[in-house]
mmCIF file of C-alpha atoms and ligand atoms in Angstrom:
data_model
loop_
_atom_site.group_PDB
_atom_site.id
_atom_site.type_symbol
_atom_site.label_atom_id
_atom_site.label_comp_id
_atom_site.label_asym_id
_atom_site.label_seq_id
_atom_site.Cartn_x
_atom_site.Cartn_y
_atom_site.Cartn_z
ATOM 1 C CA MET P 197 20.263 -17.823 21.911
ATOM 2 C CA SER P 198 22.682 -15.785 19.859
ATOM 3 C CA LEU P 199 25.425 -16.431 22.455
ATOM 4 C CA PHE P 200 24.478 -20.121 22.550
ATOM 5 C CA THR P 201 25.146 -20.324 18.866
ATOM 6 C CA LEU P 202 28.461 -18.468 19.179
ATOM 7 C CA HIS P 203 29.507 -20.778 22.029
ATOM 8 C CA SER P 204 28.633 -23.778 19.871
ATOM 9 C CA GLN P 205 30.581 -22.406 16.942
ATOM 10 C CA GLN P 206 33.559 -21.756 19.211
ATOM 11 C CA GLN P 207 33.527 -25.418 20.260
ATOM 12 C CA GLN P 208 33.524 -26.579 16.658
ATOM 13 C CA ARG P 209 36.106 -24.098 15.343
ATOM 14 C CA PRO P 210 37.867 -22.346 18.200
ATOM 15 C CA ALA P 211 39.010 -18.854 17.262
ATOM 16 C CA PRO P 212 39.806 -15.711 19.199
ATOM 17 C CA LEU P 213 36.609 -14.071 20.431
ATOM 18 C CA THR P 214 37.198 -10.512 19.213
ATOM 19 C CA PRO P 215 34.763 -7.648 19.999
ATOM 20 C CA GLU P 216 33.987 -7.622 16.234
ATOM 21 C CA ARG P 217 32.877 -11.232 16.301
ATOM 22 C CA LEU P 218 30.900 -10.600 19.414
ATOM 23 C CA GLU P 219 29.166 -7.574 17.876
ATOM 24 C CA ALA P 220 28.288 -9.561 14.744
ATOM 25 C CA ALA P 221 26.938 -12.440 16.813
ATOM 26 C CA LEU P 222 24.666 -10.089 18.833
ATOM 27 C CA GLY P 223 23.819 -8.122 15.699
ATOM 28 C CA GLY P 224 20.117 -8.903 15.604
ATOM 29 C CA ASN P 225 19.483 -8.075 19.320
ATOM 30 C CA LEU P 226 18.333 -4.502 19.201
ATOM 31 C CA CYS P 227 16.850 -4.172 22.590
ATOM 32 C CA ARG P 228 19.888 -3.455 24.663
ATOM 33 C CA CYS P 229 18.306 -1.539 27.521
ATOM 34 C CA THR P 230 20.796 -1.375 30.426
ATOM 35 C CA GLY P 231 21.999 -4.949 30.281
ATOM 36 C CA TYR P 232 24.284 -4.858 27.315
ATOM 37 C CA ARG P 233 27.652 -4.560 29.119
ATOM 38 C CA PRO P 234 27.047 -7.519 31.383
ATOM 39 C CA ILE P 235 25.888 -9.516 28.334
ATOM 40 C CA ARG P 236 29.251 -8.650 26.637
ATOM 41 C CA ASP P 237 31.177 -9.575 29.800
ATOM 42 C CA ALA P 238 29.360 -12.868 30.041
ATOM 43 C CA ALA P 239 30.053 -13.537 26.369
ATOM 44 C CA LEU P 240 33.730 -12.887 26.800
ATOM 45 C CA SER P 241 33.925 -15.096 29.844
ATOM 46 C CA MET P 242 32.635 -18.055 27.889
ATOM 47 C CA GLN P 243 36.156 -18.499 26.556
ATOM 48 C CA GLU P 244 37.083 -19.883 30.015
ATOM 49 C CA SER P 245 33.949 -21.991 30.363
ATOM 50 C CA SER P 246 34.205 -25.753 30.115
ATOM 51 C CA TRP P 247 30.486 -26.184 29.498
ATOM 52 C CA LYS P 248 29.708 -28.196 26.390
ATOM 53 C CA ALA P 249 26.753 -27.454 24.112
ATOM 54 C CA PRO P 250 24.554 -30.372 23.082
ATOM 55 C CA GLN P 251 25.527 -32.103 19.874
ATOM 56 C CA TRP P 252 24.869 -29.939 16.826
ATOM 57 C CA ILE P 253 22.644 -31.554 14.274
ATOM 58 C CA ASP P 254 24.187 -31.009 10.917
ATOM 59 C CA ALA P 255 21.394 -29.847 8.607
ATOM 60 C CA SER P 256 23.612 -30.732 5.584
ATOM 61 C CA GLN P 257 22.887 -34.422 6.269
ATOM 62 C CA PRO P 258 19.875 -35.826 4.449
ATOM 63 C CA ALA P 259 16.790 -36.323 6.600
ATOM 64 C CA HIS P 260 16.779 -39.717 8.312
ATOM 65 C CA THR P 261 13.461 -40.803 6.893
ATOM 66 C CA PRO P 262 12.875 -39.279 3.460
ATOM 67 C CA LEU P 263 9.201 -38.646 2.839
ATOM 68 C CA THR P 264 7.545 -39.917 -0.292
ATOM 69 C CA ALA P 265 4.580 -38.129 -1.816
ATOM 70 C CA PRO P 266 1.174 -39.351 -0.756
ATOM 71 C CA GLN P 267 -1.207 -41.007 -3.239
ATOM 72 C CA SER P 268 -3.946 -38.480 -2.604
ATOM 73 C CA ALA P 269 -4.232 -35.189 -0.830
ATOM 74 C CA GLU P 270 -6.875 -33.918 1.559
ATOM 75 C CA ALA P 271 -7.202 -30.204 1.761
ATOM 76 C CA ASN P 272 -7.014 -29.826 5.477
ATOM 77 C CA THR P 273 -4.605 -32.655 6.375
ATOM 78 C CA ASP P 274 -1.826 -31.258 8.514
ATOM 79 C CA LEU P 275 1.532 -31.748 6.763
ATOM 80 C CA PHE P 276 5.166 -31.043 7.477
ATOM 81 C CA ALA P 277 7.316 -32.653 4.825
ATOM 82 C CA GLN P 278 11.107 -32.505 4.457
ATOM 83 C CA PRO P 279 11.937 -33.892 1.066
ATOM 84 C CA THR P 280 15.611 -34.431 0.329
ATOM 85 C CA THR P 281 15.454 -34.466 -3.513
ATOM 86 C CA LEU P 282 13.935 -32.091 -6.059
ATOM 87 C CA SER P 283 11.889 -34.961 -7.461
ATOM 88 C CA GLN P 284 10.304 -35.561 -3.984
ATOM 89 C CA LEU P 285 9.722 -31.873 -3.575
ATOM 90 C CA THR P 286 7.949 -31.374 -6.834
ATOM 91 C CA GLU P 287 5.852 -34.510 -6.251
ATOM 92 C CA LEU P 288 4.766 -33.183 -2.915
ATOM 93 C CA ARG P 289 4.114 -29.801 -4.485
ATOM 94 C CA ARG P 290 1.837 -31.460 -7.113
ATOM 95 C CA HIS P 291 -0.123 -33.440 -4.514
ATOM 96 C CA TYR P 292 -0.404 -30.524 -2.066
ATOM 97 C CA PRO P 293 -0.794 -27.374 -4.221
ATOM 98 C CA SER P 294 -2.057 -25.317 -1.288
ATOM 99 C CA ALA P 295 0.811 -26.325 1.044
ATOM 100 C CA ARG P 296 3.280 -23.489 1.634
ATOM 101 C CA LEU P 297 6.932 -23.922 0.785
ATOM 102 C CA VAL P 298 9.228 -22.889 3.580
ATOM 103 C CA ALA P 299 12.902 -22.260 3.524
ATOM 104 C CA GLY P 300 14.441 -20.116 6.319
ATOM 105 C CA ALA P 301 10.886 -18.950 7.417
ATOM 106 C CA THR P 302 12.240 -15.439 7.997
ATOM 107 C CA ASP P 303 9.507 -13.998 5.836
ATOM 108 C CA LEU P 304 6.840 -16.749 5.848
ATOM 109 C CA TRP P 305 6.623 -16.909 9.565
ATOM 110 C CA LEU P 306 5.551 -13.246 9.763
ATOM 111 C CA GLU P 307 2.157 -14.479 8.369
ATOM 112 C CA ASN P 308 1.830 -16.452 11.570
ATOM 113 C CA THR P 309 3.190 -13.928 14.051
ATOM 114 C CA GLN P 310 1.577 -10.803 12.498
ATOM 115 C CA ARG P 311 -1.566 -12.148 10.874
ATOM 116 C CA LEU P 312 -2.119 -15.290 12.904
ATOM 117 C CA ALA P 313 -2.319 -17.309 9.717
ATOM 118 C CA LEU P 314 -2.642 -21.026 10.268
ATOM 119 C CA LEU P 315 0.189 -22.607 8.332
ATOM 120 C CA ASN P 316 -0.806 -26.242 8.712
ATOM 121 C CA GLN P 317 0.648 -27.635 5.502
ATOM 122 C CA LEU P 318 4.324 -26.929 5.070
ATOM 123 C CA ILE P 319 6.903 -28.317 2.709
ATOM 124 C CA ASP P 320 10.436 -27.542 3.964
ATOM 125 C CA VAL P 321 12.862 -27.044 0.983
ATOM 126 C CA THR P 322 16.068 -26.659 3.109
ATOM 127 C CA ARG P 323 17.116 -30.330 2.886
ATOM 128 C CA VAL P 324 16.653 -30.685 -0.916
ATOM 129 C CA ASP P 325 20.036 -31.486 -2.184
ATOM 130 C CA GLU P 326 19.679 -29.890 -5.650
ATOM 131 C CA LEU P 327 18.695 -26.565 -3.992
ATOM 132 C CA ARG P 328 21.788 -26.280 -1.871
ATOM 133 C CA HIS P 329 24.575 -25.937 -4.317
ATOM 134 C CA ILE P 330 26.471 -23.128 -5.986
ATOM 135 C CA GLU P 331 27.783 -24.212 -9.393
ATOM 136 C CA GLU P 332 29.980 -22.239 -11.839
ATOM 137 C CA SER P 333 28.530 -22.566 -15.270
ATOM 138 C CA ILE P 334 27.697 -20.984 -18.563
ATOM 139 C CA PHE P 335 24.098 -20.143 -19.399
ATOM 140 C CA ASP P 336 22.729 -18.211 -22.320
ATOM 141 C CA GLU P 337 26.344 -17.882 -23.511
ATOM 142 C CA GLN P 338 27.284 -16.046 -20.313
ATOM 143 C CA PRO P 339 29.617 -17.293 -17.611
ATOM 144 C CA GLY P 340 28.280 -17.186 -14.138
ATOM 145 C CA TRP P 341 26.909 -19.173 -11.232
ATOM 146 C CA TRP P 342 23.814 -21.188 -10.630
ATOM 147 C CA VAL P 343 22.824 -20.690 -7.014
ATOM 148 C CA GLY P 344 20.410 -23.116 -5.467
ATOM 149 C CA ALA P 345 17.240 -21.467 -4.179
ATOM 150 C CA GLY P 346 17.903 -22.978 -0.721
ATOM 151 C CA VAL P 347 21.422 -21.425 -0.410
ATOM 152 C CA THR P 348 21.458 -19.064 2.602
ATOM 153 C CA TYR P 349 22.923 -15.580 2.548
ATOM 154 C CA SER P 350 25.829 -16.815 4.792
ATOM 155 C CA GLN P 351 26.592 -19.550 2.290
ATOM 156 C CA LEU P 352 26.461 -17.124 -0.551
ATOM 157 C CA GLU P 353 28.715 -14.583 1.112
ATOM 158 C CA PRO P 354 32.117 -15.967 -0.032
ATOM 159 C CA LEU P 355 31.063 -15.932 -3.758
ATOM 160 C CA LEU P 356 29.760 -12.394 -3.403
ATOM 161 C CA GLU P 357 32.881 -11.217 -1.556
ATOM 162 C CA THR P 358 35.091 -12.474 -4.382
ATOM 163 C CA HIS P 359 33.093 -11.437 -7.418
ATOM 164 C CA TYR P 360 30.584 -8.760 -6.501
ATOM 165 C CA PRO P 361 31.916 -6.722 -3.581
ATOM 166 C CA ALA P 362 29.102 -4.218 -3.681
ATOM 167 C CA PHE P 363 26.571 -7.010 -3.400
ATOM 168 C CA ALA P 364 28.549 -8.566 -0.510
ATOM 169 C CA HIS P 365 28.507 -5.174 1.254
ATOM 170 C CA LEU P 366 24.754 -5.081 0.864
ATOM 171 C CA LEU P 367 24.585 -8.455 2.557
ATOM 172 C CA HIS P 368 26.068 -6.943 5.692
ATOM 173 C CA ARG P 369 23.039 -4.638 5.748
ATOM 174 C CA LEU P 370 20.447 -7.430 5.112
ATOM 175 C CA GLY P 371 18.853 -8.461 8.349
ATOM 176 C CA SER P 372 21.314 -9.607 10.955
ATOM 177 C CA GLN P 373 23.729 -12.526 11.123
ATOM 178 C CA GLN P 374 20.943 -14.755 12.494
ATOM 179 C CA VAL P 375 18.664 -13.824 9.565
ATOM 180 C CA ARG P 376 21.480 -14.339 7.069
ATOM 181 C CA ASN P 377 22.163 -17.766 8.508
ATOM 182 C CA ARG P 378 18.541 -18.812 7.843
ATOM 183 C CA GLY P 379 17.241 -16.648 5.029
ATOM 184 C CA THR P 380 17.688 -17.884 1.457
ATOM 185 C CA LEU P 381 18.098 -16.262 -1.948
ATOM 186 C CA GLY P 382 15.122 -18.316 -3.243
ATOM 187 C CA GLY P 383 12.970 -17.085 -0.350
ATOM 188 C CA ASN P 384 13.864 -13.383 -1.049
ATOM 189 C CA ILE P 385 12.872 -13.802 -4.736
ATOM 190 C CA ALA P 386 9.773 -15.949 -4.333
ATOM 191 C CA ASN P 387 8.554 -13.608 -1.614
ATOM 192 C CA ALA P 388 8.273 -10.926 -4.347
ATOM 193 C CA SER P 389 8.329 -8.049 -1.900
ATOM 194 C CA PRO P 390 8.707 -4.533 -3.402
ATOM 195 C CA ILE P 391 11.457 -3.948 -0.861
ATOM 196 C CA GLY P 392 13.335 -7.267 -0.929
ATOM 197 C CA ASP P 393 17.041 -6.367 -1.077
ATOM 198 C CA THR P 394 18.450 -8.881 -3.609
ATOM 199 C CA PRO P 395 15.940 -8.593 -6.548
ATOM 200 C CA PRO P 396 17.090 -5.032 -7.598
ATOM 201 C CA VAL P 397 20.723 -6.193 -7.566
ATOM 202 C CA LEU P 398 19.888 -9.384 -9.478
ATOM 203 C CA LEU P 399 17.905 -7.343 -12.007
ATOM 204 C CA ALA P 400 20.927 -5.054 -12.556
ATOM 205 C CA LEU P 401 23.074 -8.187 -13.089
ATOM 206 C CA ASN P 402 20.522 -9.649 -15.570
ATOM 207 C CA ALA P 403 19.917 -12.753 -13.411
ATOM 208 C CA TRP P 404 17.625 -15.650 -14.389
ATOM 209 C CA VAL P 405 15.382 -17.788 -12.356
ATOM 210 C CA GLU P 406 14.855 -21.478 -12.877
ATOM 211 C CA LEU P 407 11.500 -23.065 -11.948
ATOM 212 C CA ALA P 408 10.994 -26.747 -11.601
ATOM 213 C CA ASN P 409 8.086 -29.124 -11.570
ATOM 214 C CA GLN P 410 7.560 -32.854 -12.096
ATOM 215 C CA ASP P 411 7.920 -32.474 -15.870
ATOM 216 C CA GLY P 412 11.332 -30.651 -15.759
ATOM 217 C CA SER P 413 12.363 -27.041 -15.502
ATOM 218 C CA ARG P 414 12.134 -23.671 -17.309
ATOM 219 C CA ALA P 415 14.324 -20.598 -16.908
ATOM 220 C CA LEU P 416 13.172 -17.035 -17.306
ATOM 221 C CA PRO P 417 14.724 -13.630 -16.727
ATOM 222 C CA LEU P 418 14.035 -12.375 -13.192
ATOM 223 C CA SER P 419 12.262 -9.344 -14.811
ATOM 224 C CA ASP P 420 9.715 -11.774 -16.198
ATOM 225 C CA PHE P 421 9.300 -13.687 -12.951
ATOM 226 C CA LEU P 422 8.310 -10.655 -10.868
ATOM 227 C CA LEU P 423 4.852 -9.771 -12.175
ATOM 228 C CA ASP P 424 3.120 -7.509 -9.638
ATOM 229 C CA TYR P 425 2.865 -6.781 -5.971
ATOM 230 C CA LYS P 426 3.630 -10.207 -4.329
ATOM 231 C CA LYS P 427 2.762 -11.890 -7.643
ATOM 232 C CA THR P 428 5.150 -14.073 -9.554
ATOM 233 C CA ALA P 429 5.179 -16.335 -12.580
ATOM 234 C CA LEU P 430 5.455 -19.376 -10.347
ATOM 235 C CA ALA P 431 2.777 -21.979 -11.232
ATOM 236 C CA ALA P 432 1.004 -23.928 -8.417
ATOM 237 C CA ASP P 433 3.069 -27.034 -9.157
ATOM 238 C CA GLU P 434 6.411 -25.314 -9.382
ATOM 239 C CA VAL P 435 9.217 -24.380 -7.085
ATOM 240 C CA VAL P 436 12.032 -21.911 -7.524
ATOM 241 C CA SER P 437 14.981 -24.305 -7.970
ATOM 242 C CA ARG P 438 18.000 -22.106 -8.951
ATOM 243 C CA ILE P 439 19.028 -18.571 -9.766
ATOM 244 C CA PHE P 440 21.671 -17.837 -12.408
ATOM 245 C CA ILE P 441 23.897 -14.825 -11.568
ATOM 246 C CA PRO P 442 25.937 -13.703 -14.593
ATOM 247 C CA GLN P 443 29.619 -12.925 -13.967
ATOM 248 C CA LEU P 444 30.507 -9.252 -14.197
ATOM 249 C CA ALA P 445 32.595 -8.395 -17.277
ATOM 250 C CA ASP P 446 36.142 -7.334 -16.422
ATOM 251 C CA ASP P 447 35.430 -3.664 -17.103
ATOM 252 C CA ALA P 448 31.877 -3.677 -15.698
ATOM 253 C CA VAL P 449 31.033 -1.986 -12.418
ATOM 254 C CA LEU P 450 28.243 -2.828 -9.954
ATOM 255 C CA LYS P 451 27.221 -0.327 -7.222
ATOM 256 C CA VAL P 452 24.527 -0.994 -4.665
ATOM 257 C CA TRP P 453 23.165 1.551 -2.168
ATOM 258 C CA LYS P 454 20.483 0.777 0.414
ATOM 259 C CA LEU P 455 18.632 3.398 2.292
ATOM 260 C CA SER P 456 16.767 2.399 5.477
ATOM 261 C CA LYS P 457 15.769 4.079 8.718
ATOM 262 C CA ARG P 458 18.154 1.899 10.846
ATOM 263 C CA ARG P 459 21.518 0.758 9.635
ATOM 264 C CA GLU P 460 21.043 -2.743 10.994
ATOM 265 C CA ASP P 461 18.206 -5.237 10.763
ATOM 266 C CA ASP P 462 15.942 -2.961 8.725
ATOM 267 C CA ILE P 463 14.199 -3.361 5.364
ATOM 268 C CA SER P 464 14.999 -0.799 2.631
ATOM 269 C CA ALA P 465 13.027 2.341 2.027
ATOM 270 C CA VAL P 466 14.757 2.569 -1.329
ATOM 271 C CA LEU P 467 17.541 0.488 -2.799
ATOM 272 C CA GLY P 468 19.386 1.385 -6.001
ATOM 273 C CA ALA P 469 21.562 -1.033 -8.021
ATOM 274 C CA PHE P 470 23.718 0.331 -10.877
ATOM 275 C CA HIS P 471 25.531 -1.684 -13.514
ATOM 276 C CA TYR P 472 27.627 -0.052 -16.260
ATOM 277 C CA ARG P 473 30.792 -0.046 -18.283
ATOM 278 C CA ILE P 474 32.742 2.963 -19.524
ATOM 279 C CA GLY P 475 33.908 2.462 -23.092
ATOM 280 C CA ASP P 476 35.058 5.051 -25.633
ATOM 281 C CA GLY P 477 34.358 7.756 -23.081
ATOM 282 C CA VAL P 478 30.643 6.878 -22.776
ATOM 283 C CA MET P 479 28.434 4.750 -20.513
ATOM 284 C CA GLN P 480 27.515 1.379 -21.894
ATOM 285 C CA ASP P 481 25.551 -1.683 -20.709
ATOM 286 C CA VAL P 482 23.679 0.534 -18.263
ATOM 287 C CA ARG P 483 21.256 -1.371 -16.122
ATOM 288 C CA ILE P 484 19.683 0.448 -13.175
ATOM 289 C CA SER P 485 17.057 -0.989 -10.930
ATOM 290 C CA PHE P 486 15.298 0.069 -7.797
ATOM 291 C CA GLY P 487 13.558 -1.476 -4.847
ATOM 292 C CA GLY P 488 10.928 0.519 -2.997
ATOM 293 C CA MET P 489 9.954 2.619 -6.007
ATOM 294 C CA ALA P 490 7.132 0.431 -7.451
ATOM 295 C CA ALA P 491 4.949 -2.570 -6.618
ATOM 296 C CA ILE P 492 7.889 -4.756 -7.522
ATOM 297 C CA PRO P 493 11.640 -4.281 -7.795
ATOM 298 C CA LYS P 494 12.112 -2.849 -11.318
ATOM 299 C CA ARG P 495 14.522 -1.750 -13.954
ATOM 300 C CA ALA P 496 14.558 2.031 -14.586
ATOM 301 C CA LEU P 497 14.520 1.631 -18.323
ATOM 302 C CA GLN P 498 13.985 5.268 -19.275
ATOM 303 C CA THR P 499 16.679 6.405 -16.797
ATOM 304 C CA GLU P 500 19.070 3.818 -18.367
ATOM 305 C CA ALA P 501 18.224 5.225 -21.788
ATOM 306 C CA ALA P 502 19.082 8.701 -20.721
ATOM 307 C CA LEU P 503 22.642 7.581 -19.729
ATOM 308 C CA THR P 504 23.351 4.853 -22.260
ATOM 309 C CA GLY P 505 25.907 6.041 -24.905
ATOM 310 C CA GLN P 506 26.428 9.309 -23.058
ATOM 311 C CA PRO P 507 29.633 10.707 -21.518
ATOM 312 C CA ILE P 508 29.759 11.282 -17.800
ATOM 313 C CA ALA P 509 28.470 14.849 -17.653
ATOM 314 C CA LYS P 510 26.224 16.615 -15.141
ATOM 315 C CA GLU P 511 23.563 17.455 -17.679
ATOM 316 C CA ASN P 512 23.251 13.795 -18.696
ATOM 317 C CA PHE P 513 22.708 12.802 -15.080
ATOM 318 C CA GLN P 514 20.199 15.619 -14.650
ATOM 319 C CA ALA P 515 18.324 14.243 -17.686
ATOM 320 C CA ALA P 516 18.440 10.761 -16.060
ATOM 321 C CA GLN P 517 17.032 12.255 -12.833
ATOM 322 C CA ARG P 518 14.100 13.709 -14.844
ATOM 323 C CA ALA P 519 13.449 10.416 -16.497
ATOM 324 C CA LEU P 520 13.592 8.685 -13.142
ATOM 325 C CA SER P 521 11.019 11.052 -11.596
ATOM 326 C CA GLU P 522 8.648 10.269 -14.500
ATOM 327 C CA GLU P 523 8.974 6.495 -14.754
ATOM 328 C CA PHE P 524 8.142 5.602 -11.045
ATOM 329 C CA GLN P 525 5.249 6.506 -8.885
ATOM 330 C CA PRO P 526 6.296 5.150 -5.495
ATOM 331 C CA MET P 527 3.858 4.776 -2.617
ATOM 332 C CA SER P 528 4.020 6.544 0.676
ATOM 333 C CA ASP P 529 4.182 4.338 3.769
ATOM 334 C CA VAL P 530 5.892 4.098 7.114
ATOM 335 C CA ARG P 531 9.308 3.827 5.464
ATOM 336 C CA GLY P 532 8.997 6.997 3.441
ATOM 337 C CA THR P 533 6.680 9.286 1.526
ATOM 338 C CA GLN P 534 6.411 9.334 -2.224
ATOM 339 C CA HIS P 535 8.307 12.627 -2.233
ATOM 340 C CA TYR P 536 11.089 11.214 -0.042
ATOM 341 C CA ARG P 537 11.503 8.164 -2.252
ATOM 342 C CA HIS P 538 11.644 10.333 -5.397
ATOM 343 C CA GLN P 539 14.158 12.561 -3.769
ATOM 344 C CA VAL P 540 16.551 9.872 -2.463
ATOM 345 C CA ALA P 541 16.399 7.842 -5.687
ATOM 346 C CA ALA P 542 17.426 11.005 -7.548
ATOM 347 C CA ASN P 543 20.167 11.528 -4.901
ATOM 348 C CA LEU P 544 21.573 8.092 -5.651
ATOM 349 C CA LEU P 545 21.898 9.038 -9.266
ATOM 350 C CA GLU P 546 23.760 12.128 -8.168
ATOM 351 C CA ARG P 547 25.949 9.980 -5.949
ATOM 352 C CA LEU P 548 26.764 7.838 -8.927
ATOM 353 C CA TYR P 549 27.630 10.939 -10.951
ATOM 354 C CA LEU P 550 29.945 12.204 -8.157
ATOM 355 C CA SER P 551 31.627 8.888 -7.661
ATOM 356 C CA LEU P 552 32.439 8.789 -11.421
ATOM 357 C CA SER P 553 33.434 12.407 -11.834
ATOM 358 C CA VAL P 554 35.249 13.501 -8.677
ATOM 359 C CA PRO P 555 38.435 11.589 -7.799
ATOM 360 C CA ASN P 556 38.307 9.968 -4.312
ATOM 361 C CA GLN P 557 34.726 11.180 -3.957
ATOM 362 C CA GLU P 558 33.519 7.577 -3.519
ATOM 363 C CA VAL P 559 35.843 7.075 -0.543
ATOM 364 C CA MET P 560 34.311 10.178 1.113
ATOM 365 C CA LEU P 561 30.760 9.193 0.286
ATOM 366 C CA HIS P 562 31.433 5.747 1.637
ATOM 367 C CA ALA P 563 32.786 7.081 4.874
ATOM 368 C CA TYR P 564 29.794 9.435 5.143
ATOM 369 C CA ALA P 565 27.324 6.603 4.608
ATOM 370 C CA HIS P 566 28.674 4.889 7.744
HETATM 371 C C1 LIG L 740 14.565 -9.465 11.446
HETATM 372 C C2 LIG L 740 14.444 -9.621 10.002
HETATM 373 C C3 LIG L 740 15.146 -8.754 9.186
HETATM 374 C C4 LIG L 740 15.075 -8.826 7.805
HETATM 375 N N1 LIG L 740 15.766 -7.945 7.018
HETATM 376 C C5 LIG L 740 15.701 -8.043 5.662
HETATM 377 C C6 LIG L 740 16.486 -7.127 4.879
HETATM 378 O O1 LIG L 740 17.200 -6.325 5.355
HETATM 379 N N2 LIG L 740 16.292 -7.250 3.534
HETATM 380 C C7 LIG L 740 15.498 -8.140 2.955
HETATM 381 O O2 LIG L 740 15.438 -8.266 1.730
HETATM 382 N N3 LIG L 740 14.791 -9.053 3.708
HETATM 383 C C8 LIG L 740 14.905 -8.993 5.042
HETATM 384 N N4 LIG L 740 14.160 -9.844 5.796
HETATM 385 C C9 LIG L 740 13.254 -10.807 5.136
HETATM 386 C C10 LIG L 740 13.853 -12.206 4.852
HETATM 387 O O3 LIG L 740 14.894 -12.510 5.698
HETATM 388 C C11 LIG L 740 14.352 -12.391 3.399
HETATM 389 O O4 LIG L 740 13.344 -12.084 2.459
HETATM 390 C C12 LIG L 740 14.741 -13.864 3.170
HETATM 391 O O5 LIG L 740 15.497 -13.888 2.014
HETATM 392 C C13 LIG L 740 13.623 -14.819 3.079
HETATM 393 O O6 LIG L 740 14.143 -16.102 2.851
HETATM 394 P P1 LIG L 740 13.611 -17.366 3.670
HETATM 395 O O7 LIG L 740 14.423 -18.474 3.228
HETATM 396 O O8 LIG L 740 13.595 -17.080 5.124
HETATM 397 O O9 LIG L 740 12.108 -17.444 3.034
HETATM 398 P P2 LIG L 740 10.870 -18.018 3.686
HETATM 399 O O10 LIG L 740 10.319 -17.122 4.777
HETATM 400 O O11 LIG L 740 10.981 -19.432 4.095
HETATM 401 O O12 LIG L 740 9.832 -17.939 2.443
HETATM 402 C C14 LIG L 740 9.442 -16.694 1.875
HETATM 403 C C15 LIG L 740 8.520 -16.971 0.705
HETATM 404 O O13 LIG L 740 9.193 -17.657 -0.339
HETATM 405 C C16 LIG L 740 8.488 -18.892 -0.547
HETATM 406 N N5 LIG L 740 9.588 -19.829 -0.909
HETATM 407 C C17 LIG L 740 10.715 -20.123 -0.169
HETATM 408 N N6 LIG L 740 11.527 -20.956 -0.844
HETATM 409 C C18 LIG L 740 10.894 -21.152 -2.103
HETATM 410 C C19 LIG L 740 11.275 -21.930 -3.259
HETATM 411 N N7 LIG L 740 12.417 -22.650 -3.367
HETATM 412 N N8 LIG L 740 10.457 -21.900 -4.255
HETATM 413 C C20 LIG L 740 9.193 -21.175 -4.253
HETATM 414 N N9 LIG L 740 8.887 -20.511 -3.169
HETATM 415 C C21 LIG L 740 9.666 -20.443 -2.137
HETATM 416 C C22 LIG L 740 7.750 -19.237 0.665
HETATM 417 O O14 LIG L 740 6.646 -20.094 0.418
HETATM 418 C C23 LIG L 740 7.320 -17.805 1.087
HETATM 419 O O15 LIG L 740 6.172 -17.411 0.460
HETATM 420 C C24 LIG L 740 14.259 -9.815 7.200
HETATM 421 C C25 LIG L 740 13.527 -10.695 8.041
HETATM 422 C C26 LIG L 740 13.640 -10.584 9.386
HETATM 423 C C27 LIG L 740 12.885 -11.578 10.234
#
């Protein structure tokens, strides 16, 4: 299926089929047994093939028959709705409060495959026009971007590459290309997983979430949206419509480090996101957040306080490590014990210290991480 997609892309936009492109296209296929070389050979030979893939249906086109909301809802009526406007979406949401919203389905569908949940009422948000745009804007007196909840990681990548390189680098570690082509920013946030990759980064960037219903919309800081394990401030009649990502100040730095058992296609054990500026020889605007250290992705407020207004000195980072060990009580699970999580989170602070204090250290650390 991965090579089918690649072949189809080749037909739409012919480009040299390099080993790097091939590796990226096959990225999510972890079971390589003994057949991997013939698969690569077959893939490379497709350049000579004259076979044409069936016509690609462009999902950016509105659905042919837009659905309107029903007059009344029956609890067990099977439903698959594909609204194309936010107004249709929120109307459906109001009439079917127990229906599940689905975007890329890369999280939701695990409820079916792992827990055999019957998902018989689904409202697909991927064709809703208002959820598909990235718009440069000013919000709360800050310049930045409103990103539609239905924007996929692949669609978000160019913005991140240009304005948040560390966030873009994280994206290459998030799932595989197939997952990034389907998975959305809204799905990652609404899923409210303690180990979702983007929330810690968005917390460090002071991002906001916009929620919409039939009456209008409200915006709240992401930190107020994530309430507890898998629990959010989303009301039964609301959808996540957009996410506001503030632009980094010229002198601000964002660093993001993800630790997982496998490099590719693996969820974080711990993820640390670090935002700061250095002004007058001290650290300012320090915002540090972690995934995998609590029931939800969370700011490390005491750790931030230990560094804010302080010069870059080993003892200050040691104080920050002590604060960090006290403010989180992570759980032990298959991805790591509580002790491991405490240790690696502290190590990330040390990494930050080394990257700030030792010239060229970051280059070495970067190379080591690969
Ligand atoms: C192989 C694989 C690897 C993965 N690797 C990673 C990884 O490395 N890091 C990571 O963070 N995640 C990973 N994931 C999880 C997943 O890809 C992400 O969380 C993704 O962002 C989910 O987005 P989605 O559009 O697929 O959401 P869906 O699965 O469609 O939905 C997820 C949840 O959000 C709700 N939802 C969706 N859209 C909205 C909306 N607009 N408003 C309100 N609620 C909404 C749904 O009802 C559901 O509860 C992986 C998944 C797979 C299958």
